[in-house]
Every structure is written in C-alpha cells, then in structure tokens.
CSV table of N, CA and C in Angstrom, one decimal:
chain,number,residue,atom,x,y,z
A,1291,MET,N,-19.5,114.3,49.1
A,1291,MET,CA,-19.3,113.3,50.0
A,1291,MET,C,-18.0,113.7,51.1
A,1292,ARG,N,-17.3,114.0,50.9
A,1292,ARG,CA,-16.3,114.1,51.6
A,1292,ARG,C,-16.7,114.5,52.9
A,1293,TRP,N,-17.8,115.3,52.9
A,1293,TRP,CA,-17.9,115.7,54.0
A,1293,TRP,C,-19.0,115.4,54.8
A,1294,LYS,N,-19.5,114.6,54.0
A,1294,LYS,CA,-20.9,113.7,54.9
A,1294,LYS,C,-20.1,112.5,55.5
A,1295,ILE,N,-19.0,111.7,55.2
A,1295,ILE,CA,-18.3,110.8,55.6
A,1295,ILE,C,-17.4,111.6,57.2
A,1296,PHE,N,-17.0,112.5,56.7
A,1296,PHE,CA,-16.1,113.1,57.6
A,1296,PHE,C,-17.4,113.7,59.1
A,1297,ALA,N,-17.9,114.2,58.7
A,1297,ALA,CA,-18.6,114.7,59.8
A,1297,ALA,C,-19.8,113.1,60.8
A,1298,ALA,N,-20.0,112.6,59.6
A,1298,ALA,CA,-20.6,111.1,60.2
A,1298,ALA,C,-19.7,110.9,61.4
A,1299,LYS,N,-17.9,110.5,61.0
A,1299,LYS,CA,-17.6,110.2,61.8
A,1299,LYS,C,-17.5,110.6,63.3
A,1300,TRP,N,-17.5,112.2,63.0
A,1300,TRP,CA,-17.7,113.0,64.2
A,1300,TRP,C,-18.7,113.0,64.8
A,1301,VAL,N,-19.7,112.7,64.1
A,1301,VAL,CA,-20.7,112.5,65.0
A,1301,VAL,C,-21.6,111.5,66.0
A,1302,VAL,N,-20.7,110.4,65.5
A,1302,VAL,CA,-20.5,108.7,65.8
A,1302,VAL,C,-19.6,109.0,67.2
A,1303,ALA,N,-18.5,109.6,67.1
A,1303,ALA,CA,-17.4,109.4,68.1
A,1303,ALA,C,-17.7,110.4,69.4
A,1304,ALA,N,-18.2,111.8,68.9
A,1304,ALA,CA,-19.5,112.3,70.1
A,1304,ALA,C,-20.3,111.7,70.7
A,1305,VAL,N,-21.3,110.8,70.0
A,1305,VAL,CA,-22.1,110.4,70.5
A,1305,VAL,C,-21.7,108.9,71.5
A,1306,VAL,N,-20.7,108.4,71.2
A,1306,VAL,CA,-20.4,107.5,72.1
A,1306,VAL,C,-19.0,108.0,73.3
A,1307,PHE,N,-18.7,109.5,73.3
A,1307,PHE,CA,-18.3,109.9,74.1
A,1307,PHE,C,-19.0,110.3,75.2
A,1308,GLY,N,-20.2,110.7,74.5
A,1308,GLY,CA,-21.3,111.6,75.8
A,1308,GLY,C,-21.9,110.4,76.0
A,1309,PHE,N,-22.0,109.1,75.7
A,1309,PHE,CA,-22.8,108.4,76.3
A,1309,PHE,C,-21.6,107.4,77.3
A,1310,GLY,N,-20.9,107.5,77.2
A,1310,GLY,CA,-19.5,107.2,78.0
A,1310,GLY,C,-19.7,107.8,79.2
A,1311,CYS,N,-19.7,109.3,79.1
A,1311,CYS,CA,-19.7,110.1,80.1
A,1311,CYS,C,-21.1,110.3,81.0
A,1312,ALA,N,-22.0,109.8,80.8
A,1312,ALA,CA,-23.4,109.8,81.4
A,1312,ALA,C,-23.3,109.6,82.8
A,1313,GLY,N,-23.6,110.1,83.7
A,1313,GLY,CA,-23.9,109.6,85.1
A,1313,GLY,C,-22.6,109.3,85.6
A,1314,SER,N,-21.7,110.1,85.0
A,1314,SER,CA,-20.3,109.9,86.1
A,1314,SER,C,-19.5,111.6,86.3
A,1315,GLY,N,-20.8,112.2,86.3
A,1315,GLY,CA,-20.3,113.7,87.2
A,1315,GLY,C,-20.0,114.8,86.5
A,1316,PHE,N,-19.7,114.0,85.4
A,1316,PHE,CA,-18.8,115.4,84.4
A,1316,PHE,C,-20.0,116.5,84.3
A,1317,ALA,N,-21.1,116.1,84.2
A,1317,ALA,CA,-22.5,117.1,83.9
A,1317,ALA,C,-22.1,118.5,84.9
A,1318,ALA,N,-22.0,118.2,86.4
A,1318,ALA,CA,-21.9,119.4,86.8
A,1318,ALA,C,-20.8,119.8,87.4
A,1319,GLU,N,-19.4,120.0,86.3
A,1319,GLU,CA,-18.8,120.3,86.3
A,1319,GLU,C,-18.5,121.2,85.4
A,1320,GLN,N,-18.0,122.8,85.5
A,1320,GLN,CA,-17.5,124.2,85.1
A,1320,GLN,C,-17.5,124.0,83.4
A,1321,PRO,N,-17.4,123.9,82.7
A,1321,PRO,CA,-17.2,123.7,81.2
A,1321,PRO,C,-15.6,124.9,81.5
A,1322,LYS,N,-14.7,124.3,79.9
A,1322,LYS,CA,-13.5,124.8,80.7
A,1322,LYS,C,-12.8,125.0,79.5
A,1323,ASP,N,-12.1,125.8,79.3
A,1323,ASP,CA,-11.1,126.9,77.8
A,1323,ASP,C,-10.6,125.8,77.3
A,1324,ALA,N,-10.6,125.8,76.5
A,1324,ALA,CA,-9.8,124.7,75.0
A,1324,ALA,C,-8.2,124.8,75.5
A,1325,THR,N,-7.6,123.7,75.6
A,1325,THR,CA,-6.2,123.6,75.7
A,1325,THR,C,-5.8,124.3,74.3
A,1326,ASP,N,-4.3,124.3,74.4
A,1326,ASP,CA,-3.7,125.1,73.8
A,1326,ASP,C,-3.5,124.0,72.1
A,1327,PHE,N,-3.2,122.3,72.7
A,1327,PHE,CA,-3.7,121.1,71.7
A,1327,PHE,C,-5.1,121.4,70.9
A,1328,THR,N,-5.7,121.5,71.7
A,1328,THR,CA,-7.3,121.6,70.7
A,1328,THR,C,-7.4,123.0,69.7
A,1329,LYS,N,-6.4,124.0,70.6
A,1329,LYS,CA,-7.1,125.5,69.6
A,1329,LYS,C,-6.4,125.2,68.2
A,1330,LYS,N,-4.9,124.4,68.5
A,1330,LYS,CA,-4.0,124.2,67.3
A,1330,LYS,C,-4.6,123.3,66.1
A,1331,SER,N,-5.1,122.5,67.0
A,1331,SER,CA,-5.7,121.1,65.8
A,1331,SER,C,-6.4,121.9,65.5
A,1332,ASN,N,-7.7,122.5,66.1
A,1332,ASN,CA,-9.2,123.1,65.3
A,1332,ASN,C,-8.7,124.1,64.4
A,1333,ALA,N,-7.7,124.6,64.7
A,1333,ALA,CA,-7.2,125.5,63.1
A,1333,ALA,C,-6.9,125.1,62.3
A,1334,ALA,N,-6.4,123.8,62.4
A,1334,ALA,CA,-5.5,123.2,61.4
A,1334,ALA,C,-6.6,122.9,60.5
A,1335,TYR,N,-7.7,122.2,61.3
A,1335,TYR,CA,-8.9,121.9,60.5
A,1335,TYR,C,-9.6,122.9,59.6
A,1336,LEU,N,-9.5,124.3,60.2
A,1336,LEU,CA,-10.5,125.2,59.5
A,1336,LEU,C,-9.5,125.5,57.9
A,1337,GLN,N,-8.2,125.3,58.4
A,1337,GLN,CA,-7.9,126.0,57.0
A,1337,GLN,C,-7.3,124.0,55.7
A,1338,GLU,N,-7.4,123.1,56.5
A,1338,GLU,CA,-7.6,121.6,55.7
A,1338,GLU,C,-9.0,122.0,54.8
A,1339,LEU,N,-9.7,122.2,55.5
A,1339,LEU,CA,-11.3,121.4,54.7
A,1339,LEU,C,-12.1,122.5,53.7
A,1340,PRO,N,-12.5,122.4,53.1
A,1340,PRO,CA,-13.2,124.0,52.4
A,1340,PRO,C,-14.6,124.4,53.2
A,1341,PHE,N,-14.5,124.9,54.2
A,1341,PHE,CA,-15.3,125.5,55.3
A,1341,PHE,C,-16.3,126.3,54.1
A,1342,ASP,N,-15.4,127.2,53.0
A,1342,ASP,CA,-16.4,128.3,52.0
A,1342,ASP,C,-16.9,127.7,51.5
A,1343,ASP,N,-17.1,125.9,50.9
A,1343,ASP,CA,-18.2,125.7,50.1
A,1343,ASP,C,-19.5,125.3,51.2
A,1344,ARG,N,-20.4,126.0,50.7
A,1344,ARG,CA,-22.1,126.2,51.5
A,1344,ARG,C,-23.2,125.1,50.2
A,1345,ARG,N,-22.3,124.2,49.4
A,1345,ARG,CA,-23.5,123.6,49.1
A,1345,ARG,C,-24.4,122.8,50.2
A,1346,ASP,N,-23.6,122.4,50.9
A,1346,ASP,CA,-24.4,121.5,52.0
A,1346,ASP,C,-25.7,122.5,52.6
A,1347,PHE,N,-25.6,123.5,53.0
A,1347,PHE,CA,-26.0,124.4,53.7
A,1347,PHE,C,-27.7,124.4,51.9
A,1348,GLU,N,-26.6,124.7,51.5
A,1348,GLU,CA,-27.7,124.9,50.3
A,1348,GLU,C,-29.2,123.5,49.9
A,1349,ASP,N,-28.3,122.2,49.9
A,1349,ASP,CA,-28.7,121.0,49.7
A,1349,ASP,C,-29.7,120.7,51.3
A,1350,ALA,N,-29.4,120.9,52.1
A,1350,ALA,CA,-30.7,120.6,53.3
A,1350,ALA,C,-31.4,121.6,53.2
A,1351,GLN,N,-31.5,122.8,52.8
A,1351,GLN,CA,-32.5,123.8,53.1
A,1351,GLN,C,-33.7,123.6,51.3
A,1352,ARG,N,-33.3,122.3,50.2
A,1352,ARG,CA,-34.1,122.1,48.8
A,1352,ARG,C,-35.1,121.1,49.9
A,1353,GLY,N,-36.2,122.3,49.4
A,1353,GLY,CA,-37.5,121.2,49.3
A,1353,GLY,C,-38.0,121.5,51.0
A,1354,PHE,N,-37.4,122.2,51.7
A,1354,PHE,CA,-38.1,122.5,53.5
A,1354,PHE,C,-38.9,123.4,53.2
A,1355,ILE,N,-40.5,123.0,53.9
A,1355,ILE,CA,-41.5,123.4,53.2
A,1355,ILE,C,-41.8,124.2,54.6
A,1356,ALA,N,-41.6,123.8,55.6
A,1356,ALA,CA,-41.9,124.8,57.2
A,1356,ALA,C,-41.1,123.7,58.0
A,1357,PRO,N,-41.2,124.7,59.3
A,1357,PRO,CA,-40.8,124.0,60.6
A,1357,PRO,C,-41.7,123.3,61.4
A,1358,PRO,N,-41.9,122.4,62.2
A,1358,PRO,CA,-42.8,121.6,63.1
A,1358,PRO,C,-43.6,122.2,63.6
A,1359,ALA,N,-44.8,122.1,63.5
A,1359,ALA,CA,-45.7,122.8,64.1
A,1359,ALA,C,-46.1,123.2,65.7
A,1360,ASP,N,-45.2,122.0,66.2
A,1360,ASP,CA,-45.1,122.1,67.9
A,1360,ASP,C,-44.3,122.3,67.8
A,1361,GLY,N,-43.5,123.0,67.3
A,1361,GLY,CA,-42.1,123.8,68.0
A,1361,GLY,C,-40.3,122.7,68.3
A,1362,GLY,N,-41.0,121.6,67.5
A,1362,GLY,CA,-40.1,120.3,67.5
A,1362,GLY,C,-40.0,119.6,68.8
A,1363,LYS,N,-41.2,119.5,69.2
A,1363,LYS,CA,-41.3,118.3,70.4
A,1363,LYS,C,-42.1,117.2,70.4
A,1364,LEU,N,-41.5,116.4,70.7
A,1364,LEU,CA,-41.7,114.9,70.5
A,1364,LEU,C,-42.8,114.5,71.7
A,1365,ARG,N,-43.5,113.9,71.7
A,1365,ARG,CA,-44.2,113.6,73.0
A,1365,ARG,C,-44.0,112.1,73.1
A,1366,ASN,N,-44.2,111.4,74.6
A,1366,ASN,CA,-45.0,110.2,74.7
A,1366,ASN,C,-46.7,110.2,74.8
A,1367,ALA,N,-46.9,108.1,75.1
A,1367,ALA,CA,-48.1,108.2,74.9
A,1367,ALA,C,-49.3,108.8,75.5
A,1368,LYS,N,-48.1,109.2,76.7
A,1368,LYS,CA,-49.2,110.1,78.0
A,1368,LYS,C,-49.7,111.3,77.1
A,1369,GLY,N,-48.7,111.9,75.9
A,1369,GLY,CA,-48.9,113.3,76.1
A,1369,GLY,C,-47.6,114.5,76.6
A,1370,GLU,N,-46.5,113.7,77.1
A,1370,GLU,CA,-46.2,114.6,78.1
A,1370,GLU,C,-44.6,114.8,77.3
A,1371,VAL,N,-43.9,115.8,76.9
A,1371,VAL,CA,-43.0,116.1,76.2
A,1371,VAL,C,-41.9,115.6,76.6
A,1372,ILE,N,-40.8,114.9,75.7
A,1372,ILE,CA,-40.1,113.7,76.5
A,1372,ILE,C,-38.7,114.6,75.4
A,1373,PHE,N,-38.8,115.4,74.5
A,1373,PHE,CA,-37.9,115.8,73.8
A,1373,PHE,C,-38.6,117.1,73.1
A,1374,ASP,N,-37.6,118.5,73.2
A,1374,ASP,CA,-37.8,119.6,73.2
A,1374,ASP,C,-36.6,120.4,72.4
A,1375,GLN,N,-37.0,120.5,70.8
A,1375,GLN,CA,-35.7,121.0,70.0
A,1375,GLN,C,-35.2,122.2,70.1
A,1376,LYS,N,-35.9,122.8,71.3
A,1376,LYS,CA,-35.6,124.2,71.4
A,1376,LYS,C,-34.7,124.6,72.4
A,1377,ASN,N,-34.4,123.3,73.3
A,1377,ASN,CA,-33.2,123.0,74.2
A,1377,ASN,C,-32.1,122.6,73.9
A,1378,PHE,N,-32.0,122.3,72.2
A,1378,PHE,CA,-30.7,122.2,71.8
A,1378,PHE,C,-30.2,123.4,70.8
A,1379,ALA,N,-31.0,124.1,70.3
A,1379,ALA,CA,-30.7,125.5,69.8
A,1379,ALA,C,-29.2,126.3,69.8
A,1380,PHE,N,-29.1,126.6,69.3
A,1380,PHE,CA,-27.8,127.6,69.3
A,1380,PHE,C,-27.4,128.9,67.7
A,1381,PRO,N,-27.2,129.9,67.9
A,1381,PRO,CA,-27.0,130.4,67.1
A,1381,PRO,C,-26.3,130.0,65.8
A,1382,LEU,N,-26.6,129.6,64.8
A,1382,LEU,CA,-26.5,129.0,63.5
A,1382,LEU,C,-25.6,129.5,62.5
A,1383,ASP,N,-25.3,130.8,62.8
A,1383,ASP,CA,-24.5,132.3,61.9
A,1383,ASP,C,-23.0,132.4,63.3
A,1384,ALA,N,-23.4,131.1,64.1
A,1384,ALA,CA,-21.8,132.2,65.3
A,1384,ALA,C,-20.8,131.1,64.7
A,1385,PRO,N,-19.9,131.3,64.5
A,1385,PRO,CA,-18.8,130.4,64.2
A,1385,PRO,C,-18.3,129.5,65.1
A,1386,SER,N,-18.0,128.9,65.2
A,1386,SER,CA,-17.2,127.2,66.1
A,1386,SER,C,-16.6,127.8,67.2
A,1387,PRO,N,-16.9,127.3,68.3
A,1387,PRO,CA,-15.9,127.7,69.4
A,1387,PRO,C,-14.6,127.3,69.6
A,1388,GLU,N,-14.0,127.6,70.7
A,1388,GLU,CA,-12.3,126.8,70.5
A,1388,GLU,C,-12.1,125.2,71.2
A,1389,THR,N,-14.0,125.1,71.8
A,1389,THR,CA,-13.6,123.8,72.3
A,1389,THR,C,-14.4,122.9,71.4
A,1390,VAL,N,-15.1,123.1,70.1
A,1390,VAL,CA,-16.0,122.4,69.6
A,1390,VAL,C,-15.0,122.0,67.7
A,1391,HIS,N,-14.7,121.2,67.4
A,1391,HIS,CA,-14.0,120.7,66.2
A,1391,HIS,C,-15.2,121.5,65.3
A,1392,PRO,N,-14.5,122.2,63.9
A,1392,PRO,CA,-15.0,122.9,63.5
A,1392,PRO,C,-16.1,122.4,62.5
A,1393,SER,N,-15.4,121.1,62.4
A,1393,SER,CA,-16.3,119.9,61.1
A,1393,SER,C,-17.9,120.0,62.1
A,1394,LEU,N,-17.5,119.3,63.6
A,1394,LEU,CA,-18.9,118.5,64.5
A,1394,LEU,C,-20.1,120.2,64.3
A,1395,TRP,N,-19.5,121.7,64.4
A,1395,TRP,CA,-20.5,122.4,64.6
A,1395,TRP,C,-20.6,122.7,62.9
A,1396,ARG,N,-20.0,122.7,61.9
A,1396,ARG,CA,-20.5,123.2,60.9
A,1396,ARG,C,-21.4,121.9,60.4
A,1397,GLN,N,-21.5,120.2,60.9
A,1397,GLN,CA,-22.8,119.7,60.5
A,1397,GLN,C,-23.8,119.5,61.6
A,1398,SER,N,-23.6,120.7,63.0
A,1398,SER,CA,-24.7,121.1,63.8
A,1398,SER,C,-25.2,122.1,62.6
A,1399,GLN,N,-24.8,122.6,62.4
A,1399,GLN,CA,-25.3,123.5,61.6
A,1399,GLN,C,-26.3,123.6,60.6
A,1400,ILE,N,-25.6,122.7,59.6
A,1400,ILE,CA,-26.9,122.5,58.4
A,1400,ILE,C,-27.8,121.6,58.9
C-alpha cells in the first residue's frame, strides 16, 4: 500500500507538470543531464524505498491473459488511430535514468 500511495502522488505530479508545460516550447529543447541535486535526491530514494520487493510486479501480471490484439491502439469513431501504446514503450528491465525519480520509473514498469 505504501508503494501505491507514494507512486500515485508522483504520477499526479508528473501529469500536472506535463500539462502545465504543454505548448510552452519545452518540447523543442534537447534533453538535459540531471542536476547534482536531482542525482543525489534520486539516489537517496533508491536507498530509502524497498526496490527489491517485487510483489507489485507479480500482482500486475496475475490474471493477465494476453496483450491487446491491435497492439494497444485506440481509434476514434472514424477509425483513425488517436493513441498508440507503442509510442510510449521503453525497456522494462532498464534501470531508471538519473533524470527520472526511481519510484516513478518503477510505477511505469509495473
């Protein structure tokens, strides 16, 4: 439960921040390296939270039958693809980048 509450707060913060930046020109900028503050903060969370506890991953897979037949695409009434899950794919076994909070990365993996 601790993980779920903690992760939910980070997801909400990411969504709010993301919507707040929409249309502001940030998308045109090149990615930047993590600051020293971010690196230290994220490293501290790696030590504090129980990242070795993999029960959430097991729970997420319990009852899973198969991926969507159409590859995770959502279509509008005209049949046009409005969302393609493949555009958001990333290596699930990769460690979190220094620029991403480790708990948010874990939640994305789950």
